[in-house]
Amino acid sequence: MATATEADAMRRAIVLAARALGSTSPNPVVGCVLLDAEGRTLGEGLHHRAGEPHAEVNALRAAREAGHDVRGATAVVTLEPCDHTGRTGPCTRALIEAGVARVVYAVSDPTSDARGGAATLAAAGVDVEGGLLADRAAAGNAAWLSSVLHGRPFVVWKYAATLDGRSAAADGTSRWITSAESRADVHRLRAEADAVVVGSGTLRADDPHLAVRGAPPQRHEPVTQPLRVVVDTNATVKPGARVLDDAAPTLIAVAEDADTTHLPGVETVRLPRAAGAPGLDVRALLGALHERGVCSVLLEGGSTLAGAFLAAGAVDQVIGYLAPALLGAGPTALGDAGIGTIAQALRLDVTDVARLGPDLRITATPQASAFATAPAFANATEEN
């Protein structure tokens, strides 16, 4: 039975893991804390980037550099230690060779190549316990778990609106609906995502840059710029668009028959059109991003693209920034999501409400049954 000290150490390990969000894909974020027999911290570590040492190895190194003897220690880890050799060696071997006596982990590794670490440790005489604060640790690793278990990225739809649900005024102006505090928080979301997705309508209306600016608050790891993805069915993007600069990588998703001769040197991916509607197939887009190692997507597109993603059952979390303002007219935050009656409403569970300057940030997740009837392929429409 895990102790209160081990539970505290797991909370700390979860915080450590979160420091590398957006930097480790296609690997998970992992944190580790080493404790001595009296519950004192010997060392801490996290996994910084794919191909670099894992959290357990970094924690062992930190303890040794501090002059601590780790024999008989307890390792508290957010994910079951890996049991395979990839770009780095198995963490099970590192822990066993270091003389660690006990391992407490939160989430079991579901991957076919790395799982089994708990059994290997136990066979070597290490006391092993799993499941400590598993829900909290899994939430921190939601993007990686979605990629592994569902074969697609975890999608967060972010929007900004007035209290009456308007994303812009009647004349199309939208800068700025929300406060500087909310806009800074959006850069945090971008820094934690592998890819930021917008549609061609947003590109034409706002000419967004989509790169992370500055160092987001509480960010400890160097920012890895997310992949900027433009859903542009007919390849209407102009060569001078800001999203095509060299501040971050960019991918233009176009239809299989689109003419891209005016975009030399721009990376594109050709995808099937949605069945029975304009635009691209959302599931095909997410599949293509998954193949590129993208585990998390921040959807910043306008109302039409958001509606297509929701209709496809491809939104895992909603983050709305609500400004205390009223417009009374103008575009709404969400377009057609295939809902015809109140009984079909997509119900959400609110998981967090926070005050950012004058604004409210509301975080919610779809209820388990919300997308049970979603079609296998979305009728995704391009923003016009």
Short mmCIF file of C-alpha atoms in Angstrom, two decimals:
data_model
loop_
_atom_site.label_atom_id
_atom_site.label_comp_id
_atom_site.label_asym_id
_atom_site.label_seq_id
_atom_site.Cartn_x
_atom_site.Cartn_y
_atom_site.Cartn_z
CA MET A 1 0.00 0.00 0.00
CA ALA A 2 1.46 3.31 -1.09
CA THR A 3 2.28 5.75 1.69
CA ALA A 4 1.25 9.39 1.99
CA THR A 5 4.88 10.35 1.29
CA GLU A 6 4.82 8.31 -1.92
CA ALA A 7 1.56 9.98 -2.94
CA ASP A 8 3.15 13.39 -2.42
CA ALA A 9 6.13 12.27 -4.48
CA MET A 10 3.78 11.13 -7.26
CA ARG A 11 2.12 14.54 -7.32
CA ARG A 12 5.56 16.05 -7.70
CA ALA A 13 6.42 13.58 -10.47
CA ILE A 14 3.26 14.56 -12.36
CA VAL A 15 4.28 18.23 -12.13
CA LEU A 16 7.75 17.34 -13.42
CA ALA A 17 6.30 15.39 -16.35
CA ALA A 18 4.09 18.33 -17.37
CA ARG A 19 7.16 20.53 -17.85
CA ALA A 20 7.94 18.70 -21.10
CA LEU A 21 4.45 18.80 -22.67
CA GLY A 22 4.83 19.43 -26.38
CA SER A 23 8.48 18.33 -26.45
CA THR A 24 8.51 14.54 -26.14
CA SER A 25 6.28 13.20 -28.92
CA PRO A 26 5.97 10.51 -30.04
CA ASN A 27 7.10 9.56 -26.51
CA PRO A 28 5.05 10.16 -23.35
CA VAL A 29 5.79 12.77 -20.72
CA VAL A 30 7.16 11.08 -17.60
CA GLY A 31 8.35 12.28 -14.21
CA CYS A 32 10.25 10.39 -11.51
CA VAL A 33 11.13 11.09 -7.86
CA LEU A 34 13.59 8.96 -5.84
CA LEU A 35 13.00 8.62 -2.10
CA ASP A 36 15.22 7.18 0.63
CA ALA A 37 13.96 4.92 3.42
CA GLU A 38 12.90 7.97 5.47
CA GLY A 39 10.95 9.47 2.59
CA ARG A 40 13.48 12.18 1.76
CA THR A 41 13.97 13.11 -1.88
CA LEU A 42 17.25 11.88 -3.33
CA GLY A 43 16.76 13.00 -6.91
CA GLU A 44 14.20 14.05 -9.49
CA GLY A 45 14.00 13.65 -13.24
CA LEU A 46 11.79 13.95 -16.28
CA HIS A 47 11.89 12.84 -19.89
CA HIS A 48 12.82 15.93 -21.91
CA ARG A 49 12.73 14.79 -25.55
CA ALA A 50 12.40 11.62 -27.62
CA GLY A 51 15.77 9.93 -27.94
CA GLU A 52 17.10 11.41 -24.71
CA PRO A 53 17.33 9.63 -21.31
CA HIS A 54 14.08 8.71 -19.64
CA ALA A 55 12.84 10.17 -16.36
CA GLU A 56 14.13 7.30 -14.20
CA VAL A 57 17.65 7.58 -15.61
CA ASN A 58 17.66 11.36 -15.11
CA ALA A 59 16.46 10.97 -11.51
CA LEU A 60 19.17 8.39 -10.79
CA ARG A 61 21.78 10.69 -12.32
CA ALA A 62 20.58 13.68 -10.27
CA ALA A 63 20.74 11.64 -7.05
CA ARG A 64 24.27 10.44 -7.77
CA GLU A 65 25.45 13.93 -8.73
CA ALA A 66 24.12 15.11 -5.36
CA GLY A 67 26.23 12.43 -3.66
CA HIS A 68 23.38 10.17 -2.60
CA ASP A 69 23.49 6.37 -2.40
CA VAL A 70 20.38 5.14 -4.24
CA ARG A 71 20.61 1.52 -3.07
CA GLY A 72 17.39 0.62 -1.28
CA ALA A 73 15.59 3.69 -2.62
CA THR A 74 12.02 3.95 -3.83
CA ALA A 75 11.36 5.22 -7.34
CA VAL A 76 8.02 6.97 -7.81
CA VAL A 77 7.21 7.19 -11.54
CA THR A 78 4.20 8.46 -13.47
CA LEU A 79 4.42 5.63 -16.04
CA GLU A 80 5.41 1.98 -15.67
CA PRO A 81 9.17 1.78 -16.35
CA CYS A 82 9.88 0.63 -19.90
CA ASP A 83 11.27 -2.84 -20.54
CA HIS A 84 12.73 -2.55 -24.03
CA THR A 85 15.72 -1.14 -25.85
CA GLY A 86 14.98 1.61 -28.34
CA ARG A 87 16.99 4.78 -28.71
CA THR A 88 17.72 4.36 -25.01
CA GLY A 89 18.10 1.28 -22.83
CA PRO A 90 15.33 -0.20 -20.65
CA CYS A 91 14.60 1.73 -17.47
CA THR A 92 13.97 -1.55 -15.66
CA ARG A 93 17.62 -2.48 -16.07
CA ALA A 94 18.79 0.94 -14.89
CA LEU A 95 16.66 0.69 -11.75
CA ILE A 96 17.70 -2.89 -11.00
CA GLU A 97 21.41 -2.18 -11.51
CA ALA A 98 21.13 0.89 -9.27
CA GLY A 99 19.81 -1.25 -6.42
CA VAL A 100 16.39 0.41 -6.18
CA ALA A 101 14.28 -1.63 -3.75
CA ARG A 102 10.78 -0.39 -4.55
CA VAL A 103 9.02 1.11 -7.57
CA VAL A 104 5.65 2.85 -7.36
CA TYR A 105 4.11 3.85 -10.69
CA ALA A 106 0.83 5.46 -11.73
CA VAL A 107 -0.15 4.23 -15.21
CA SER A 108 0.61 0.87 -16.82
CA ASP A 109 2.41 1.11 -20.16
CA PRO A 110 -0.08 -0.02 -22.86
CA THR A 111 2.46 -0.32 -25.70
CA SER A 112 3.38 -3.77 -26.96
CA ASP A 113 7.14 -3.12 -27.02
CA ALA A 114 7.68 -1.28 -23.73
CA ARG A 115 5.15 -2.86 -21.36
CA GLY A 116 6.05 -5.58 -18.91
CA GLY A 117 8.39 -3.47 -16.82
CA ALA A 118 6.55 -4.23 -13.58
CA ALA A 119 6.91 -7.99 -14.10
CA THR A 120 10.63 -7.67 -14.90
CA LEU A 121 11.23 -5.59 -11.78
CA ALA A 122 9.28 -7.99 -9.60
CA ALA A 123 11.22 -10.97 -11.01
CA ALA A 124 14.43 -9.20 -9.95
CA GLY A 125 13.19 -8.88 -6.38
CA VAL A 126 12.00 -5.28 -6.55
CA ASP A 127 8.82 -4.45 -4.64
CA VAL A 128 6.40 -3.02 -7.23
CA GLU A 129 3.08 -1.24 -6.85
CA GLY A 130 1.01 0.31 -9.65
CA GLY A 131 -2.02 2.55 -9.94
CA LEU A 132 -1.08 5.36 -7.54
CA LEU A 133 -2.89 8.55 -8.68
CA ALA A 134 -3.42 6.82 -12.03
CA ASP A 135 -6.28 9.07 -13.18
CA ARG A 136 -4.30 12.24 -12.54
CA ALA A 137 -1.18 10.91 -14.25
CA ALA A 138 -3.21 9.61 -17.20
CA ALA A 139 -4.80 13.05 -17.65
CA GLY A 140 -1.32 14.55 -17.92
CA ASN A 141 -0.44 11.98 -20.57
CA ALA A 142 -3.77 12.11 -22.41
CA ALA A 143 -2.20 13.01 -25.75
CA TRP A 144 0.23 10.09 -25.78
CA LEU A 145 -2.39 7.64 -24.51
CA SER A 146 -4.82 8.77 -27.23
CA SER A 147 -2.12 8.24 -29.85
CA VAL A 148 -1.28 4.76 -28.56
CA LEU A 149 -4.78 3.51 -27.80
CA HIS A 150 -6.82 5.19 -30.55
CA GLY A 151 -4.29 5.76 -33.32
CA ARG A 152 -5.00 9.48 -33.59
CA PRO A 153 -3.90 12.67 -31.86
CA PHE A 154 -5.66 14.08 -28.83
CA VAL A 155 -7.61 17.14 -30.01
CA VAL A 156 -8.22 20.27 -27.95
CA TRP A 157 -10.62 22.78 -29.48
CA LYS A 158 -9.85 26.29 -28.27
CA TYR A 159 -12.06 29.27 -29.00
CA ALA A 160 -12.59 32.82 -27.77
CA ALA A 161 -16.03 34.44 -27.64
CA THR A 162 -18.18 37.05 -25.99
CA LEU A 163 -20.75 36.03 -23.41
CA ASP A 164 -23.36 35.85 -26.19
CA GLY A 165 -21.18 33.42 -28.14
CA ARG A 166 -19.84 35.73 -30.84
CA SER A 167 -16.34 35.15 -32.16
CA ALA A 168 -16.29 38.42 -34.13
CA ALA A 169 -18.37 41.55 -34.66
CA ALA A 170 -20.82 41.98 -37.54
CA ASP A 171 -18.12 43.74 -39.60
CA GLY A 172 -15.74 40.82 -39.10
CA THR A 173 -13.41 42.48 -36.57
CA SER A 174 -12.27 40.19 -33.78
CA ARG A 175 -9.06 41.68 -32.33
CA TRP A 176 -9.22 41.56 -29.48
CA ILE A 177 -12.28 39.88 -27.97
CA THR A 178 -10.36 38.50 -25.00
CA SER A 179 -7.70 39.97 -22.75
CA ALA A 180 -3.90 39.87 -22.89
CA GLU A 181 -3.98 37.31 -20.07
CA SER A 182 -6.13 34.95 -22.15
CA ARG A 183 -3.96 35.42 -25.22
CA ALA A 184 -0.86 34.59 -23.17
CA ASP A 185 -2.58 31.42 -21.99
CA VAL A 186 -3.23 30.42 -25.59
CA HIS A 187 0.52 30.56 -26.21
CA ARG A 188 0.89 28.11 -23.33
CA LEU A 189 -1.55 25.77 -25.07
CA ARG A 190 0.43 26.09 -28.30
CA ALA A 191 3.67 25.32 -26.49
CA GLU A 192 2.12 22.14 -25.09
CA ALA A 193 0.75 20.96 -28.46
CA ASP A 194 2.50 19.09 -31.25
CA ALA A 195 0.38 20.77 -33.94
CA VAL A 196 -1.89 23.82 -34.28
CA VAL A 197 -4.67 23.49 -36.87
CA VAL A 198 -6.64 26.22 -38.64
CA GLY A 199 -8.73 26.36 -41.77
CA SER A 200 -8.38 28.41 -44.93
CA GLY A 201 -11.12 30.79 -43.80
CA THR A 202 -9.15 31.78 -40.71
CA LEU A 203 -6.05 32.12 -42.85
CA ARG A 204 -7.76 34.53 -45.22
CA ALA A 205 -9.49 36.55 -42.50
CA ASP A 206 -6.68 36.87 -39.94
CA ASP A 207 -3.42 35.82 -41.61
CA PRO A 208 -2.39 34.18 -38.30
CA HIS A 209 1.21 33.36 -37.43
CA LEU A 210 0.40 30.45 -35.08
CA ALA A 211 3.91 30.20 -33.61
CA VAL A 212 4.55 30.38 -29.87
CA ARG A 213 5.68 33.83 -28.77
CA GLY A 214 7.71 34.35 -25.61
CA ALA A 215 8.15 31.89 -22.77
CA PRO A 216 4.73 30.80 -21.49
CA PRO A 217 4.29 31.13 -17.69
CA GLN A 218 5.44 28.11 -15.66
CA ARG A 219 7.25 26.72 -18.69
CA HIS A 220 10.57 25.16 -17.69
CA GLU A 221 11.54 23.32 -20.87
CA PRO A 222 12.67 25.15 -24.04
CA VAL A 223 9.68 25.64 -26.33
CA THR A 224 9.44 23.36 -29.34
CA GLN A 225 7.43 25.21 -31.97
CA PRO A 226 4.33 23.20 -32.95
CA LEU A 227 3.66 22.10 -36.50
CA ARG A 228 1.38 24.70 -38.11
CA VAL A 229 -1.33 22.93 -40.11
CA VAL A 230 -3.68 24.69 -42.53
CA VAL A 231 -6.73 22.79 -43.78
CA ASP A 232 -6.93 24.30 -47.27
CA THR A 233 -8.91 21.97 -49.52
CA ASN A 234 -8.35 23.85 -52.77
CA ALA A 235 -4.87 25.19 -51.96
CA THR A 236 -5.89 28.85 -51.80
CA VAL A 237 -3.09 29.90 -49.46
CA LYS A 238 -0.97 32.71 -50.87
CA PRO A 239 2.85 32.44 -50.89
CA GLY A 240 3.20 35.51 -48.65
CA ALA A 241 1.06 34.18 -45.79
CA ARG A 242 2.69 34.61 -42.36
CA VAL A 243 2.16 30.95 -41.59
CA LEU A 244 4.67 30.10 -44.33
CA ASP A 245 7.62 31.84 -42.69
CA ASP A 246 10.48 29.94 -41.07
CA ALA A 247 9.46 30.55 -37.44
CA ALA A 248 7.96 27.06 -37.23
CA PRO A 249 7.30 24.13 -39.56
CA THR A 250 4.12 24.30 -41.66
CA LEU A 251 1.98 21.69 -43.39
CA ILE A 252 -0.81 22.52 -45.85
CA ALA A 253 -3.52 19.86 -46.08
CA VAL A 254 -5.14 19.89 -49.52
CA ALA A 255 -7.46 17.73 -51.58
CA GLU A 256 -5.95 14.98 -53.71
CA ASP A 257 -6.77 16.93 -56.89
CA ALA A 258 -5.72 20.40 -55.67
CA ASP A 259 -3.31 22.49 -57.74
CA THR A 260 -0.27 23.38 -55.59
CA THR A 261 2.08 24.59 -58.33
CA HIS A 262 2.00 28.10 -56.81
CA LEU A 263 3.45 26.74 -53.55
CA PRO A 264 6.94 25.49 -54.46
CA GLY A 265 8.89 24.32 -51.43
CA VAL A 266 5.81 24.29 -49.17
CA GLU A 267 5.13 20.93 -47.55
CA THR A 268 1.68 19.59 -48.38
CA VAL A 269 -0.31 16.47 -47.66
CA ARG A 270 -3.03 15.30 -50.04
CA LEU A 271 -6.14 13.91 -48.42
CA PRO A 272 -9.53 12.63 -49.61
CA ARG A 273 -12.45 15.00 -49.69
CA ALA A 274 -15.27 14.46 -47.24
CA ALA A 275 -18.14 12.34 -48.51
CA GLY A 276 -21.13 14.39 -49.58
CA ALA A 277 -19.76 17.76 -48.45
CA PRO A 278 -17.02 20.25 -49.29
CA GLY A 279 -13.78 20.09 -47.38
CA LEU A 280 -11.44 17.33 -46.29
CA ASP A 281 -12.02 14.18 -44.29
CA VAL A 282 -11.20 14.99 -40.66
CA ARG A 283 -10.31 11.41 -39.76
CA ALA A 284 -7.93 11.21 -42.71
CA LEU A 285 -6.27 14.43 -41.57
CA LEU A 286 -5.78 13.12 -38.05
CA GLY A 287 -4.47 9.85 -39.43
CA ALA A 288 -1.89 11.70 -41.51
CA LEU A 289 -0.80 13.72 -38.47
CA HIS A 290 -0.56 10.57 -36.37
CA GLU A 291 1.76 9.04 -38.96
CA ARG A 292 4.02 12.08 -38.51
CA GLY A 293 4.32 11.47 -34.78
CA VAL A 294 1.80 14.16 -33.77
CA CYS A 295 0.16 13.18 -30.48
CA SER A 296 -1.65 16.41 -29.61
CA VAL A 297 -3.55 18.92 -31.73
CA LEU A 298 -4.72 22.39 -30.75
CA LEU A 299 -7.65 23.24 -33.02
CA GLU A 300 -7.76 27.00 -33.48
CA GLY A 301 -9.81 27.06 -36.66
CA GLY A 302 -13.01 29.03 -37.08
CA SER A 303 -16.57 27.91 -36.50
CA THR A 304 -16.88 25.79 -39.66
CA LEU A 305 -13.79 23.70 -39.04
CA ALA A 306 -14.70 23.31 -35.37
CA GLY A 307 -18.14 22.06 -36.37
CA ALA A 308 -16.59 19.52 -38.72
CA PHE A 309 -14.30 18.18 -36.00
CA LEU A 310 -17.17 17.93 -33.54
CA ALA A 311 -19.39 16.20 -36.10
CA ALA A 312 -16.57 13.70 -36.63
CA GLY A 313 -16.34 12.93 -32.91
CA ALA A 314 -12.78 14.18 -33.04
CA VAL A 315 -12.69 16.67 -30.14
CA ASP A 316 -11.42 15.39 -26.80
CA GLN A 317 -11.37 18.63 -24.84
CA VAL A 318 -12.92 22.08 -25.22
CA ILE A 319 -11.30 25.23 -23.83
CA GLY A 320 -13.39 28.36 -24.14
CA TYR A 321 -12.18 31.86 -23.29
CA LEU A 322 -15.24 34.00 -22.53
CA ALA A 323 -14.95 37.77 -22.47
CA PRO A 324 -17.43 39.90 -20.46
CA ALA A 325 -18.74 41.61 -23.58
CA LEU A 326 -21.83 41.45 -25.79
CA LEU A 327 -22.01 41.95 -29.55
CA GLY A 328 -25.52 40.82 -30.46
CA ALA A 329 -24.51 40.02 -34.03
CA GLY A 330 -21.63 38.53 -35.91
CA PRO A 331 -20.17 35.02 -36.42
CA THR A 332 -20.74 32.45 -33.72
CA ALA A 333 -17.95 30.40 -32.17
CA LEU A 334 -19.32 27.10 -33.49
CA GLY A 335 -20.80 26.29 -36.89
CA ASP A 336 -22.88 23.33 -38.03
CA ALA A 337 -21.89 20.22 -36.09
CA GLY A 338 -24.64 18.02 -37.50
CA ILE A 339 -27.05 18.66 -34.62
CA GLY A 340 -30.70 18.99 -35.55
CA THR A 341 -32.52 18.81 -32.23
CA ILE A 342 -31.89 19.40 -28.54
CA ALA A 343 -31.79 15.65 -27.93
CA GLN A 344 -28.64 15.48 -30.04
CA ALA A 345 -26.84 18.21 -28.10
CA LEU A 346 -23.22 17.35 -27.37
CA ARG A 347 -23.13 17.34 -23.59
CA LEU A 348 -19.90 18.22 -21.80
CA ASP A 349 -18.52 17.83 -18.31
CA VAL A 350 -16.88 20.99 -16.99
CA THR A 351 -13.52 20.09 -15.45
CA ASP A 352 -12.11 23.54 -14.68
CA VAL A 353 -13.13 27.19 -14.48
CA ALA A 354 -10.47 29.87 -14.06
CA ARG A 355 -10.34 33.66 -14.08
CA LEU A 356 -7.80 35.17 -16.49
CA GLY A 357 -7.82 38.93 -16.13
CA PRO A 358 -11.42 39.96 -16.89
CA ASP A 359 -12.14 36.71 -18.77
CA LEU A 360 -13.29 33.24 -17.80
CA ARG A 361 -11.55 30.13 -19.11
CA ILE A 362 -13.81 27.09 -19.11
CA THR A 363 -12.38 23.63 -19.72
CA ALA A 364 -14.76 20.77 -20.53
CA THR A 365 -14.68 17.27 -21.96
CA PRO A 366 -17.35 15.45 -23.97
CA GLN A 367 -19.38 13.00 -21.97
CA ALA A 368 -18.59 9.37 -22.75
CA SER A 369 -21.72 8.82 -24.82
CA ALA A 370 -21.68 12.15 -26.62
CA PHE A 371 -20.10 10.87 -29.82
CA ALA A 372 -21.46 7.32 -29.80
CA THR A 373 -23.28 7.88 -33.08
CA ALA A 374 -20.54 9.88 -34.82
CA PRO A 375 -19.90 8.67 -38.38
CA ALA A 376 -16.71 6.83 -39.16
CA PHE A 377 -15.79 9.59 -41.61
CA ALA A 378 -16.65 13.21 -41.13
CA ASN A 379 -18.40 15.49 -43.54
CA ALA A 380 -15.73 18.08 -42.91
CA THR A 381 -16.36 21.41 -44.53
CA GLU A 382 -13.71 23.94 -45.41
CA GLU A 383 -14.00 27.41 -43.91
CA ASN A 384 -15.35 29.84 -46.47
#
